[in-house]
Amino acid sequence: MGPISPKQESEFVSDVEGLTKEFFLPVGIGGTEANFHYAAKLLNSGAEKIVVRSALIDKPMELAEFVGQFGRQAVVASLDLSYAPESKESLFVHFNKGRVLPAEEAFSFFDPSLFGELLIQSVTRDGSGQGLDLDLLQNPFLKTIRCPIILGGGMGKPLHLVEGLQQRRVSAVATSNLLAFFGNGLHEARRLGLSHGVDLSLGNFKENKLDCG
Amino acid sequence: MKSVYVVDYGAGNVSSICKAIGYLGFQSMVVENGKQLTRAAPIILPGVGSFKSSVDQLMERGFAGVIPEVLGRPGFSLLGICLGLQVLFDFGTEGGSTRGLSLIGGRAVSLLAANDAVETSLHVGFSGVYFQKPGVLFSGVTTPEDFYFSHEYQVILDPVDDGSLVSYACFGKPFVASYERDNLFGVQFHPEKSRSQGLRVLRNFLDWEPKHS
């Protein structure tokens, strides 16, 4: 998504204000071209963190200033990754405006001091329900990252959550499939995770609704 | 409706705190200068960002001198949240050694420096908090219960036994998750982002009445 208008910014800030009035869980927001004044408004409206992608290579100075003010725990770096069609040896990183860079080149721009968490999403597996791409964790650059990693893209059944969280380097998994299309999927996934010894927040479940109040 | 001071010194998500306070049925009074702490009420000191810049702001806005003074008066109490807890200590090592408010003996040190059992420098996510006695903060809360943490630094008490009641969470090794002594309270986690159990901790603090001498 490209830049949004001041009116859209104002409306969304208002939406965040409304959401966080009775929602007492951390909220991360991404999805538009980085505008750090807008990001600051979002954080001051109740969001905890912003999710950045192209800003990692396009706006490192502004991002550094933002981190200086809010701390790096307020920034989640998002990597959308895919393999070359012919080989899993070649990994690519997707940015805005259709830009795709070889992973080695993209990673050379990244400054790990500018983010507190790393969200890795498999473009190939996203929406497929075929499971998380655990091989992504073997990338040499990702192995050097010393911050929590969130793995996403491809979760289709509760077992996939368990498989992801059993990886030593993975602190969390990301899904919308389990929430959007499978009714009680998230609840079942948590139950399965706990039964497999995964360290999960217990949560309070009332009629398939997470109790946040 | 009982009123609560929320200190705005440019280093915290005041909005989130105020929303949680409002949800619990209390009136928040955002104060930007120490002179505004006039009548007896609970004080919440939030904190996100760096130790040094936070202490600088507390001094510039007149809180550094006033907070220790008002805590000696009947009817006042204080809850430091996350960095708000850390600045209550003698020193912080973030960005060099910086003097804190010295309301609690000890220092704030980086998680990596204090703990060779972890690979990541940022502790973010829900972790169980363990206590032997619930004290004021955890009245009605089971142990362990999960709370939301987002920090790179932890506090270390010196002396270890200063008559306070502490709880612990684990990030490789145990670290102090909460502190309470007389009318001074602090939590390393974010109760305003820790669902119903976090709101319970917040309510316990807000409901507590200091003993009048």
mmCIF file of N, CA and C in Angstrom, chain A residues 16-18 20-27 43-49 68-73 116-117 145-148 168-169 200-204 210-213, chain B residues 10-16 19-21 23 48-50 53 112 118-127 144-146 148 150-152 191-197 199:
data_model
loop_
_atom_site.group_PDB
_atom_site.id
_atom_site.type_symbol
_atom_site.label_atom_id
_atom_site.label_comp_id
_atom_site.label_asym_id
_atom_site.label_seq_id
_atom_site.Cartn_x
_atom_site.Cartn_y
_atom_site.Cartn_z
ATOM 1 N N VAL A 16 -7.609 3.405 16.057
ATOM 2 C CA VAL A 16 -6.701 2.802 17.041
ATOM 3 C C VAL A 16 -7.087 3.242 18.448
ATOM 4 N N GLU A 17 -7.417 4.504 18.571
ATOM 5 C CA GLU A 17 -7.888 5.015 19.869
ATOM 6 C C GLU A 17 -9.091 4.221 20.355
ATOM 7 N N GLY A 18 -10.019 4.001 19.445
ATOM 8 C CA GLY A 18 -11.234 3.278 19.797
ATOM 9 C C GLY A 18 -10.961 1.826 20.147
ATOM 10 N N THR A 20 -8.176 0.464 21.283
ATOM 11 C CA THR A 20 -7.392 0.259 22.508
ATOM 12 C C THR A 20 -8.096 0.785 23.762
ATOM 13 N N LYS A 21 -9.306 1.290 23.577
ATOM 14 C CA LYS A 21 -10.053 1.744 24.748
ATOM 15 C C LYS A 21 -10.472 0.572 25.632
ATOM 16 N N GLU A 22 -10.767 -0.551 25.010
ATOM 17 C CA GLU A 22 -11.195 -1.712 25.785
ATOM 18 C C GLU A 22 -10.451 -2.969 25.369
ATOM 19 N N PHE A 23 -9.273 -2.789 24.807
ATOM 20 C CA PHE A 23 -8.498 -3.936 24.351
ATOM 21 C C PHE A 23 -7.127 -3.816 24.979
ATOM 22 N N PHE A 24 -6.855 -4.664 25.952
ATOM 23 C CA PHE A 24 -5.643 -4.487 26.741
ATOM 24 C C PHE A 24 -4.605 -5.558 26.423
ATOM 25 N N LEU A 25 -4.242 -5.586 25.155
ATOM 26 C CA LEU A 25 -3.173 -6.435 24.639
ATOM 27 C C LEU A 25 -2.306 -5.555 23.749
ATOM 28 N N PRO A 26 -1.049 -5.942 23.521
ATOM 29 C CA PRO A 26 -0.187 -5.112 22.667
ATOM 30 C C PRO A 26 -0.677 -5.116 21.217
ATOM 31 N N VAL A 27 -0.585 -3.955 20.576
ATOM 32 C CA VAL A 27 -1.040 -3.786 19.204
ATOM 33 C C VAL A 27 0.117 -3.300 18.341
ATOM 34 N N LEU A 43 1.528 5.405 18.008
ATOM 35 C CA LEU A 43 2.030 4.943 19.301
ATOM 36 C C LEU A 43 1.415 5.741 20.441
ATOM 37 N N ASN A 44 1.183 7.003 20.213
ATOM 38 C CA ASN A 44 0.584 7.822 21.258
ATOM 39 C C ASN A 44 -0.924 7.611 21.387
ATOM 40 N N SER A 45 -1.473 6.811 20.452
ATOM 41 C CA SER A 45 -2.911 6.551 20.497
ATOM 42 C C SER A 45 -3.244 5.196 21.088
ATOM 43 N N GLY A 46 -2.196 4.422 21.417
ATOM 44 C CA GLY A 46 -2.466 3.136 22.043
ATOM 45 C C GLY A 46 -1.744 1.954 21.421
ATOM 46 N N ALA A 47 -1.161 2.140 20.231
ATOM 47 C CA ALA A 47 -0.389 1.039 19.641
ATOM 48 C C ALA A 47 0.955 0.930 20.358
ATOM 49 N N GLU A 48 1.512 -0.282 20.364
ATOM 50 C CA GLU A 48 2.809 -0.497 21.023
ATOM 51 C C GLU A 48 3.953 -0.432 20.033
ATOM 52 N N LYS A 49 3.698 -0.876 18.809
ATOM 53 C CA LYS A 49 4.801 -0.982 17.880
ATOM 54 C C LYS A 49 4.327 -0.747 16.450
ATOM 55 N N GLY A 68 15.337 6.201 18.464
ATOM 56 C CA GLY A 68 15.914 7.018 19.524
ATOM 57 C C GLY A 68 14.865 7.566 20.464
ATOM 58 N N GLN A 69 13.698 7.848 19.903
ATOM 59 C CA GLN A 69 12.630 8.409 20.741
ATOM 60 C C GLN A 69 11.817 7.327 21.441
ATOM 61 N N PHE A 70 11.478 6.261 20.721
ATOM 62 C CA PHE A 70 10.538 5.279 21.260
ATOM 63 C C PHE A 70 11.187 3.973 21.705
ATOM 64 N N GLY A 71 12.436 3.778 21.343
ATOM 65 C CA GLY A 71 13.067 2.512 21.691
ATOM 66 C C GLY A 71 12.871 1.483 20.592
ATOM 67 N N ARG A 72 13.819 0.566 20.460
ATOM 68 C CA ARG A 72 13.705 -0.372 19.342
ATOM 69 C C ARG A 72 12.635 -1.419 19.575
ATOM 70 N N GLN A 73 12.171 -1.558 20.819
ATOM 71 C CA GLN A 73 11.089 -2.530 21.036
ATOM 72 C C GLN A 73 9.794 -2.036 20.389
ATOM 73 N N GLY A 116 13.346 -4.318 17.120
ATOM 74 C CA GLY A 116 13.365 -5.157 18.311
ATOM 75 C C GLY A 116 12.863 -6.560 18.065
ATOM 76 N N GLU A 117 12.085 -6.738 17.001
ATOM 77 C CA GLU A 117 11.573 -8.067 16.649
ATOM 78 C C GLU A 117 11.631 -8.195 15.136
ATOM 79 N N ILE A 145 20.769 -12.926 13.762
ATOM 80 C CA ILE A 145 19.868 -11.957 14.400
ATOM 81 C C ILE A 145 19.654 -12.331 15.857
ATOM 82 N N ARG A 146 19.881 -11.332 16.731
ATOM 83 C CA ARG A 146 19.692 -11.581 18.149
ATOM 84 C C ARG A 146 18.500 -10.796 18.674
ATOM 85 N N CYS A 147 17.367 -11.089 18.127
ATOM 86 C CA CYS A 147 16.142 -10.503 18.651
ATOM 87 C C CYS A 147 15.049 -11.541 18.443
ATOM 88 N N PRO A 148 13.917 -11.399 19.097
ATOM 89 C CA PRO A 148 12.844 -12.377 18.916
ATOM 90 C C PRO A 148 12.402 -12.468 17.457
ATOM 91 N N ARG A 168 13.827 -23.515 18.100
ATOM 92 C CA ARG A 168 14.513 -22.783 19.163
ATOM 93 C C ARG A 168 14.566 -21.277 18.905
ATOM 94 N N ARG A 169 14.743 -20.921 17.635
ATOM 95 C CA ARG A 169 14.927 -19.501 17.317
ATOM 96 C C ARG A 169 13.610 -18.735 17.216
ATOM 97 N N LEU A 200 3.135 -21.424 26.306
ATOM 98 C CA LEU A 200 2.144 -20.501 25.750
ATOM 99 C C LEU A 200 1.418 -19.772 26.859
ATOM 100 N N SER A 201 1.036 -18.532 26.577
ATOM 101 C CA SER A 201 0.198 -17.829 27.526
ATOM 102 C C SER A 201 -1.115 -18.584 27.654
ATOM 103 N N LEU A 202 -1.610 -18.701 28.892
ATOM 104 C CA LEU A 202 -2.789 -19.530 29.109
ATOM 105 C C LEU A 202 -4.047 -18.893 28.542
ATOM 106 N N GLY A 203 -4.222 -17.623 28.747
ATOM 107 C CA GLY A 203 -5.386 -16.926 28.221
ATOM 108 C C GLY A 203 -6.668 -17.340 28.915
ATOM 109 N N ASN A 204 -7.673 -16.539 28.755
ATOM 110 C CA ASN A 204 -8.999 -16.874 29.274
ATOM 111 C C ASN A 204 -9.928 -16.954 28.082
ATOM 112 N N LEU A 210 -11.241 -14.378 23.194
ATOM 113 C CA LEU A 210 -10.190 -14.140 24.162
ATOM 114 C C LEU A 210 -10.625 -13.017 25.087
ATOM 115 N N ASP A 211 -10.547 -13.273 26.371
ATOM 116 C CA ASP A 211 -10.963 -12.268 27.345
ATOM 117 C C ASP A 211 -9.865 -11.237 27.513
ATOM 118 N N CYS A 212 -10.092 -10.043 27.049
ATOM 119 C CA CYS A 212 -9.064 -9.016 27.118
ATOM 120 C C CYS A 212 -9.390 -7.960 28.144
ATOM 121 N N GLY A 213 -10.456 -8.151 28.890
ATOM 122 C CA GLY A 213 -10.857 -7.124 29.829
ATOM 123 C C GLY A 213 -10.970 -7.618 31.242
ATOM 124 N N GLY B 10 7.259 12.498 28.520
ATOM 125 C CA GLY B 10 7.683 12.237 27.152
ATOM 126 C C GLY B 10 8.283 10.864 26.952
ATOM 127 N N ALA B 11 8.091 9.964 27.877
ATOM 128 C CA ALA B 11 8.716 8.640 27.771
ATOM 129 C C ALA B 11 7.751 7.549 28.189
ATOM 130 N N GLY B 12 6.613 7.540 27.613
ATOM 131 C CA GLY B 12 5.691 6.475 27.985
ATOM 132 C C GLY B 12 4.428 6.573 27.184
ATOM 133 N N ASN B 13 3.749 5.489 27.075
ATOM 134 C CA ASN B 13 2.473 5.523 26.379
ATOM 135 C C ASN B 13 1.386 5.898 27.371
ATOM 136 N N VAL B 14 1.314 7.202 27.621
ATOM 137 C CA VAL B 14 0.358 7.720 28.596
ATOM 138 C C VAL B 14 -1.065 7.357 28.212
ATOM 139 N N SER B 15 -1.320 7.368 26.916
ATOM 140 C CA SER B 15 -2.672 7.077 26.424
ATOM 141 C C SER B 15 -3.147 5.699 26.872
ATOM 142 N N SER B 16 -2.281 4.690 26.744
ATOM 143 C CA SER B 16 -2.675 3.328 27.132
ATOM 144 C C SER B 16 -2.977 3.242 28.618
ATOM 145 N N LYS B 19 -6.276 4.888 29.442
ATOM 146 C CA LYS B 19 -7.430 4.084 29.010
ATOM 147 C C LYS B 19 -7.698 2.967 30.008
ATOM 148 N N ALA B 20 -6.634 2.334 30.472
ATOM 149 C CA ALA B 20 -6.820 1.256 31.448
ATOM 150 C C ALA B 20 -7.405 1.809 32.743
ATOM 151 N N ILE B 21 -6.901 2.965 33.153
ATOM 152 C CA ILE B 21 -7.401 3.601 34.380
ATOM 153 C C ILE B 21 -8.881 3.940 34.228
ATOM 154 N N TYR B 23 -10.998 2.559 32.187
ATOM 155 C CA TYR B 23 -11.767 1.313 32.106
ATOM 156 C C TYR B 23 -12.074 0.776 33.497
ATOM 157 N N VAL B 48 8.804 4.268 28.577
ATOM 158 C CA VAL B 48 9.271 3.546 27.387
ATOM 159 C C VAL B 48 10.377 4.398 26.782
ATOM 160 N N GLY B 49 11.508 3.784 26.444
ATOM 161 C CA GLY B 49 12.577 4.589 25.852
ATOM 162 C C GLY B 49 13.878 4.338 26.556
ATOM 163 N N SER B 50 14.688 5.363 26.746
ATOM 164 C CA SER B 50 15.989 5.152 27.361
ATOM 165 C C SER B 50 16.046 5.712 28.776
ATOM 166 N N SER B 53 17.569 9.498 28.944
ATOM 167 C CA SER B 53 16.688 10.569 28.484
ATOM 168 C C SER B 53 15.481 10.704 29.399
ATOM 169 N N LEU B 112 21.284 -8.808 28.556
ATOM 170 C CA LEU B 112 22.410 -9.595 28.051
ATOM 171 C C LEU B 112 23.581 -9.551 29.028
ATOM 172 N N VAL B 118 20.869 -16.272 27.616
ATOM 173 C CA VAL B 118 19.962 -15.880 26.536
ATOM 174 C C VAL B 118 20.735 -15.405 25.324
ATOM 175 N N GLU B 119 20.116 -15.533 24.167
ATOM 176 C CA GLU B 119 20.759 -15.102 22.924
ATOM 177 C C GLU B 119 20.201 -13.783 22.433
ATOM 178 N N THR B 120 18.952 -13.527 22.755
ATOM 179 C CA THR B 120 18.328 -12.281 22.298
ATOM 180 C C THR B 120 18.436 -11.247 23.399
ATOM 181 N N SER B 121 18.531 -9.974 22.983
ATOM 182 C CA SER B 121 18.716 -8.903 23.958
ATOM 183 C C SER B 121 17.409 -8.287 24.411
ATOM 184 N N LEU B 122 16.335 -8.652 23.743
ATOM 185 C CA LEU B 122 15.044 -8.032 24.052
ATOM 186 C C LEU B 122 14.085 -9.115 24.534
ATOM 187 N N HIS B 123 13.538 -8.905 25.692
ATOM 188 C CA HIS B 123 12.524 -9.824 26.221
ATOM 189 C C HIS B 123 11.160 -9.242 25.880
ATOM 190 N N VAL B 124 10.460 -9.855 24.960
ATOM 191 C CA VAL B 124 9.155 -9.334 24.582
ATOM 192 C C VAL B 124 8.186 -10.489 24.480
ATOM 193 N N GLY B 125 6.990 -10.282 25.021
ATOM 194 C CA GLY B 125 5.972 -11.318 25.000
ATOM 195 C C GLY B 125 5.458 -11.587 26.404
ATOM 196 N N PHE B 126 4.587 -12.572 26.493
ATOM 197 C CA PHE B 126 4.000 -12.927 27.780
ATOM 198 C C PHE B 126 4.880 -13.923 28.521
ATOM 199 N N SER B 127 5.138 -13.660 29.795
ATOM 200 C CA SER B 127 5.903 -14.568 30.643
ATOM 201 C C SER B 127 5.217 -14.708 31.992
ATOM 202 N N PRO B 144 1.838 -19.260 38.759
ATOM 203 C CA PRO B 144 2.218 -18.114 37.939
ATOM 204 C C PRO B 144 1.075 -17.647 37.037
ATOM 205 N N GLU B 145 1.055 -16.383 36.722
ATOM 206 C CA GLU B 145 0.112 -15.862 35.745
ATOM 207 C C GLU B 145 0.937 -15.073 34.734
ATOM 208 N N ASP B 146 0.461 -15.008 33.507
ATOM 209 C CA ASP B 146 1.246 -14.380 32.437
ATOM 210 C C ASP B 146 0.993 -12.885 32.340
ATOM 211 N N TYR B 148 2.584 -9.187 30.155
ATOM 212 C CA TYR B 148 3.295 -8.794 28.950
ATOM 213 C C TYR B 148 4.533 -7.978 29.283
ATOM 214 N N SER B 150 8.172 -6.138 27.718
ATOM 215 C CA SER B 150 8.860 -5.614 26.537
ATOM 216 C C SER B 150 10.000 -4.748 27.047
ATOM 217 N N HIS B 151 11.166 -5.338 27.234
ATOM 218 C CA HIS B 151 12.274 -4.598 27.842
ATOM 219 C C HIS B 151 13.602 -5.218 27.485
ATOM 220 N N GLU B 152 14.636 -4.398 27.540
ATOM 221 C CA GLU B 152 16.000 -4.868 27.313
ATOM 222 C C GLU B 152 16.837 -4.789 28.582
ATOM 223 N N PRO B 191 1.094 -3.778 32.885
ATOM 224 C CA PRO B 191 -0.214 -4.265 33.303
ATOM 225 C C PRO B 191 -1.324 -3.802 32.363
ATOM 226 N N GLU B 192 -1.110 -2.675 31.705
ATOM 227 C CA GLU B 192 -2.146 -2.134 30.811
ATOM 228 C C GLU B 192 -2.213 -2.914 29.498
ATOM 229 N N LYS B 193 -1.298 -3.849 29.300
ATOM 230 C CA LYS B 193 -1.295 -4.688 28.105
ATOM 231 C C LYS B 193 -1.314 -6.164 28.473
ATOM 232 N N SER B 194 -1.702 -6.455 29.682
ATOM 233 C CA SER B 194 -1.659 -7.836 30.172
ATOM 234 C C SER B 194 -3.044 -8.368 30.499
ATOM 235 N N ARG B 195 -4.004 -7.972 29.709
ATOM 236 C CA ARG B 195 -5.364 -8.515 29.802
ATOM 237 C C ARG B 195 -5.938 -8.361 31.199
ATOM 238 N N SER B 196 -6.797 -9.274 31.579
ATOM 239 C CA SER B 196 -7.545 -9.101 32.830
ATOM 240 C C SER B 196 -6.623 -9.167 34.051
ATOM 241 N N GLN B 197 -5.583 -9.998 33.976
ATOM 242 C CA GLN B 197 -4.699 -10.096 35.144
ATOM 243 C C GLN B 197 -3.908 -8.806 35.319
ATOM 244 N N LEU B 199 -5.006 -5.798 34.461
ATOM 245 C CA LEU B 199 -5.960 -4.826 34.994
ATOM 246 C C LEU B 199 -6.188 -5.071 36.480
#
